[in-house]
Short mmCIF file of C-alpha atoms in Angstrom, two decimals:
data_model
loop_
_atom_site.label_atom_id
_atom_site.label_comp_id
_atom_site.label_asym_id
_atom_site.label_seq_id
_atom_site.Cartn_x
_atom_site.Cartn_y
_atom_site.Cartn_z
CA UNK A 1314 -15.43 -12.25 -56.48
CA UNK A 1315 -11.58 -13.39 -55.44
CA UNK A 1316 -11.48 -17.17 -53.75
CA UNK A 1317 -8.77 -18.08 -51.31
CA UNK A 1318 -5.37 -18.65 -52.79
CA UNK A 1319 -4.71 -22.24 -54.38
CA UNK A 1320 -1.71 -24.29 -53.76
CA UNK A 1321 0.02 -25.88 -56.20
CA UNK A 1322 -2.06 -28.97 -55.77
CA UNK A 1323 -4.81 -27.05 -55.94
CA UNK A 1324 -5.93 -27.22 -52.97
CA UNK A 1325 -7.20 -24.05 -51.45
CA UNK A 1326 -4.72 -23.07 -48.44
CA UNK A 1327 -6.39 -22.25 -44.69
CA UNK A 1328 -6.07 -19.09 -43.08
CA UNK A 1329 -3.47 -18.73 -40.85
CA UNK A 1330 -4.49 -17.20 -37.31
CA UNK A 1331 -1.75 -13.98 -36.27
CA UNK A 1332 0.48 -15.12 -34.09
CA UNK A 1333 1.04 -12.97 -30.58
CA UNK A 1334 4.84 -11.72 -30.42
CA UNK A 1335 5.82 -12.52 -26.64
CA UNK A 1336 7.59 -9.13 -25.32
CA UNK A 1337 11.13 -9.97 -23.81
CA UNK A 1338 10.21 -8.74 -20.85
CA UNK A 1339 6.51 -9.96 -20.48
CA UNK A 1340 4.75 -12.09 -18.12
CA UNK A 1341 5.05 -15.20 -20.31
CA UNK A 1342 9.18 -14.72 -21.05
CA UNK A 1343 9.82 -16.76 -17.41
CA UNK A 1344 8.50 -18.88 -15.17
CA UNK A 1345 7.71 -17.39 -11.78
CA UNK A 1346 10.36 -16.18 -9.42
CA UNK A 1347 10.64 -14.68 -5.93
CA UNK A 1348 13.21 -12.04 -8.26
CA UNK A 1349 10.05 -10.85 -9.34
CA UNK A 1350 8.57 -9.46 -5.76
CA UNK A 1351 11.34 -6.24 -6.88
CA UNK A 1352 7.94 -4.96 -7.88
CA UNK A 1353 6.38 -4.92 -4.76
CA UNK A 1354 9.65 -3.01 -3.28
CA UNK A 1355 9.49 -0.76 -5.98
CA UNK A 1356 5.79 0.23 -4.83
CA UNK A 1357 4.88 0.74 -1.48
CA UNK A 1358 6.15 -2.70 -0.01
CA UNK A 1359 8.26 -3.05 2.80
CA UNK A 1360 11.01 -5.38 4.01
CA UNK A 1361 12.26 -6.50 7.35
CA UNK A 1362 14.46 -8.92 8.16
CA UNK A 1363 15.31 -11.37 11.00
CA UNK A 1364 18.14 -13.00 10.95
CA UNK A 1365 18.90 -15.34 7.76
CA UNK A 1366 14.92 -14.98 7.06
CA UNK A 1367 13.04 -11.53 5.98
CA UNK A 1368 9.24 -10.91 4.80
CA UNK A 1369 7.27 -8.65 2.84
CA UNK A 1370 4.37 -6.24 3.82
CA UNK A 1371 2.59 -3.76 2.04
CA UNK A 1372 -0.85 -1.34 2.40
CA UNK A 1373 -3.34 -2.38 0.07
CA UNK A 1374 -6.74 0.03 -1.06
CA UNK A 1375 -9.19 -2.73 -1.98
CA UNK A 1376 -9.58 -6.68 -1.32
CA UNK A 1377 -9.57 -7.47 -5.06
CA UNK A 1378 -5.85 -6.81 -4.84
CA UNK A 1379 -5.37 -9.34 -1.44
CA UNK A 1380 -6.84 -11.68 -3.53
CA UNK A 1381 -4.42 -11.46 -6.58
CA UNK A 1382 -1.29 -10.71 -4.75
CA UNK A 1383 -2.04 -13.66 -2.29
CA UNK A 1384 -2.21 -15.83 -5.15
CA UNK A 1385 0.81 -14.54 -7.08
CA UNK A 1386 2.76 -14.59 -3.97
CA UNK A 1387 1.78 -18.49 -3.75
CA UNK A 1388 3.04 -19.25 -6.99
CA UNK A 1389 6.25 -17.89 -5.77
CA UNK A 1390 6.27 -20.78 -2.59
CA UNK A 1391 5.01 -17.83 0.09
CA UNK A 1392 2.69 -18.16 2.27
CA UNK A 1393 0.81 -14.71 3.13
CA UNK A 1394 -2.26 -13.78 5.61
CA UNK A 1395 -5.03 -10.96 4.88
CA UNK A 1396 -4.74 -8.36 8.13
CA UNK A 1397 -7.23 -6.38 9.39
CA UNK A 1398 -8.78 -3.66 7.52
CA UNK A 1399 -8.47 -0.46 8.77
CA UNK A 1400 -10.55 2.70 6.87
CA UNK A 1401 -10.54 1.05 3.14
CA UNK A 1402 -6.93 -0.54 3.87
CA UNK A 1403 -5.70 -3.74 3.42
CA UNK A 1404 -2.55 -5.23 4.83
CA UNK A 1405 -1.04 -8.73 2.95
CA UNK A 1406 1.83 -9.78 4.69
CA UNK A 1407 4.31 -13.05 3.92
CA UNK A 1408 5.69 -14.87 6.53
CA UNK A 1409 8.97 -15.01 7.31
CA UNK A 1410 11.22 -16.79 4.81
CA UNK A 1411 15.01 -18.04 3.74
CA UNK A 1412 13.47 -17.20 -0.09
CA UNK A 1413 13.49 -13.81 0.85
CA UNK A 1414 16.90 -13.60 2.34
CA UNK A 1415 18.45 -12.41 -0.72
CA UNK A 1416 15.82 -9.62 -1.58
CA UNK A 1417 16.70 -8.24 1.53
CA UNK A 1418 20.49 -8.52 1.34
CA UNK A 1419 19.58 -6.57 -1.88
CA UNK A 1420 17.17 -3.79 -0.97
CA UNK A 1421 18.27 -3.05 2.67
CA UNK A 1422 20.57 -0.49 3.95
CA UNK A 1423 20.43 -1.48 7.69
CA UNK A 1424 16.57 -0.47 7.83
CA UNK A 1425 16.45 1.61 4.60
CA UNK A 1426 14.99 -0.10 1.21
CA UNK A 1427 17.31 1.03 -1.81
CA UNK A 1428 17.24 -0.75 -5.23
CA UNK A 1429 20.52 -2.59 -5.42
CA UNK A 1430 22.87 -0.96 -8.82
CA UNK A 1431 22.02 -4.05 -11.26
CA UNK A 1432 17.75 -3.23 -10.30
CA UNK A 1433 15.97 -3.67 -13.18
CA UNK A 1434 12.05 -4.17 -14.35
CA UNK A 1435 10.00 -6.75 -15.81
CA UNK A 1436 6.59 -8.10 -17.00
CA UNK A 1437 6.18 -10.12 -13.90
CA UNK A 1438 7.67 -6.97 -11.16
CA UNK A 1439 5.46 -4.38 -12.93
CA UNK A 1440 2.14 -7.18 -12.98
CA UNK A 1441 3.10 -7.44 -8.92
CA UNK A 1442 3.35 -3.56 -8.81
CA UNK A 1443 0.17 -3.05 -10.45
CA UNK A 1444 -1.68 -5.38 -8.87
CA UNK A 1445 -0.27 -3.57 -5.23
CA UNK A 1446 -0.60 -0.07 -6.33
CA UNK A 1447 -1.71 0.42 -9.84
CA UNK A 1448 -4.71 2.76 -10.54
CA UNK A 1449 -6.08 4.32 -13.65
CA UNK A 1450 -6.72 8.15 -13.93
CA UNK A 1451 -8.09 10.45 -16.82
CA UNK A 1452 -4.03 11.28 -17.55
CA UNK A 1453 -3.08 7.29 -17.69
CA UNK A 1454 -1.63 4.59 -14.91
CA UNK A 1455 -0.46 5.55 -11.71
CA UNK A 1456 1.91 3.29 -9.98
CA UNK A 1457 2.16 4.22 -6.23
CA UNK A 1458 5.25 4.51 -4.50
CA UNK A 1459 6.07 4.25 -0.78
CA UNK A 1460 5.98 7.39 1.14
CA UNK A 1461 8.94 7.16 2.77
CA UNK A 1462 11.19 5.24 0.06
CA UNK A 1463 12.45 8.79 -1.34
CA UNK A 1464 16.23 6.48 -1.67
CA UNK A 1465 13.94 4.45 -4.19
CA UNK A 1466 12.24 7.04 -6.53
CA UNK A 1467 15.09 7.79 -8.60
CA UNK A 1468 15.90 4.57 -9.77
CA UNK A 1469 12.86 3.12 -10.36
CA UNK A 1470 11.90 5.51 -12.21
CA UNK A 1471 15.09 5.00 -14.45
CA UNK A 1472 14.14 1.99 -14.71
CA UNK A 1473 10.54 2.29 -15.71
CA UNK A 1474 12.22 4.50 -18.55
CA UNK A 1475 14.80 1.67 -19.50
CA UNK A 1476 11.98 -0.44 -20.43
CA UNK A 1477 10.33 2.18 -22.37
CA UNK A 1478 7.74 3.84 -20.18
CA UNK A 1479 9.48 6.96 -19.33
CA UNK A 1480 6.78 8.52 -16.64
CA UNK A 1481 6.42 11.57 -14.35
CA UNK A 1482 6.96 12.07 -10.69
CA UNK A 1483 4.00 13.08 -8.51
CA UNK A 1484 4.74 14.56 -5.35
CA UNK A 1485 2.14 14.74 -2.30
CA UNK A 1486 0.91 17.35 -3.84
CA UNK A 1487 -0.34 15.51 -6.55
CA UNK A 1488 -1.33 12.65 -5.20
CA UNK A 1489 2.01 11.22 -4.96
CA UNK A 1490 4.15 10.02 -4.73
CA UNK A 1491 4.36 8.19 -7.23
CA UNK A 1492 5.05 7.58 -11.34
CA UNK A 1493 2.19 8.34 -13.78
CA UNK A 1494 2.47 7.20 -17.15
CA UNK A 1495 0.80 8.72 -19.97
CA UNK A 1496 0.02 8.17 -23.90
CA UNK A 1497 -1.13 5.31 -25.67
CA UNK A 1498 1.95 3.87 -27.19
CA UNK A 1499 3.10 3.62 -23.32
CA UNK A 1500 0.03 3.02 -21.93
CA UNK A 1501 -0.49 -0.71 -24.85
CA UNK A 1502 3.21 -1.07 -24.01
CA UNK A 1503 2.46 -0.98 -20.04
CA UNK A 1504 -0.67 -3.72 -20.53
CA UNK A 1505 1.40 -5.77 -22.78
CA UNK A 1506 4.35 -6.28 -20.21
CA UNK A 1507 1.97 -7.04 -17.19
CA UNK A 1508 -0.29 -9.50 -19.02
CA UNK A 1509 -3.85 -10.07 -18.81
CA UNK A 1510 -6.25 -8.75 -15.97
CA UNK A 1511 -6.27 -11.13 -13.23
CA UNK A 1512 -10.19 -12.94 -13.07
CA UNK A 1513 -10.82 -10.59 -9.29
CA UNK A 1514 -9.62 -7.52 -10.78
CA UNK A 1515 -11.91 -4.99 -12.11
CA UNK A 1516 -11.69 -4.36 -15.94
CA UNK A 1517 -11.47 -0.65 -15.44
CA UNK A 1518 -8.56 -0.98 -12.77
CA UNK A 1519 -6.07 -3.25 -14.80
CA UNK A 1520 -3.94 -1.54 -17.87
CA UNK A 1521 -5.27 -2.02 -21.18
CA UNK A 1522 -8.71 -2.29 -19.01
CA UNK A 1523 -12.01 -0.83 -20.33
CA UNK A 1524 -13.57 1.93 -17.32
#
């Protein structure tokens, strides 16, 4: 039987665990930003502003995803409160802050949300979008959109394609709308950029999850 390589001491050398490649655009390429909450307006989250301050609300489907967004929206220096729940709804809402001044300079058209030209995607915006409006079907990963955001399909979607998950448009129809990614070199790619399942989220609900 073949032993372990020798060194030229003779020594026998130790095995060498692989070494994880961090993606460019992962979770663990920055530190976190308020940038990243671009996810949440890329879902179903909404912006208003007042005066030099603005906050973020959004329609959540179960209280595992409160739990996670509260937290990640912590780590970002925001303060956000649970509202009531309302037939299997959720609302999170921030308060009102000068750290989201320059989202909404960004995103808003007088009332309407728009991605801004230079809108781009990201390990940490897609882990936010997920964890807002992410859900796993027999065809792949849905990410939910907001109903009335039609300004924002378009580019979001180009930009879920710049980062290599090209996906398809679902109108109401289909349960939309929103984009649905399928195939499994898309499907690793999506659960390598958003990172590992957060501890309150259901295996079978996070990408790369087991159902």
């Amino acid at each position: 039987m073949r032993g372990e390589p020798e060194r030229p001491d003779g020594a026998r050398s130790e095995a060498v665990p692989p070494v994880r490649q961090l993606s460019l655009f992962g979770v663990e390429a920055a530190d976190p930003s308020v940038g990243d909450l671009a996810g949440l307006l890329a879902g179903p989250g909404e912006l208003v502003r007042m005066g030099g301050t603005a906050r973020i609300t959004m329609v959540v489907d179960a209280a595992w995803r409160v739990h996670v967004l509260v937290a990640e929206l912590a780590r970002r220096g925001l303060t956000a409160s649970w509202l009531g729940r309302v037939a299997e709804q959720h609302g999170v809402q921030t308060s009102y802050s000068t750290l989201l001044a320059p989202l909404a300079a960004g995103w808003l058209r007088g009332t309407v949300k728009r991605p801004p030209g230079n809108f781009f995607l990201t390990g940490p915006r897609l882990r936010l979008w997920a964890a807002a409006a992410g859900t796993p079907e027999p065809l792949g990963f849905v990410l939910r959109l907001g109903a009335a955001d039609e300004a924002c399909w378009e580019p979001v979607g180009a930009a879920l394609a710049a980062i290599g998950l090209p996906a398809v448009l679902l109108d109401a129809g289909a349960g939309g709308p929103a984009y649905r990614i399928t195939g499994r070199r898309r499907l690793a790619r999506l659960a390598e950029l958003v990172g590992d399942r957060p501890p309150t989220a259901p295996p079978g609900q996070w990408p790369g999850g087991v159902s």
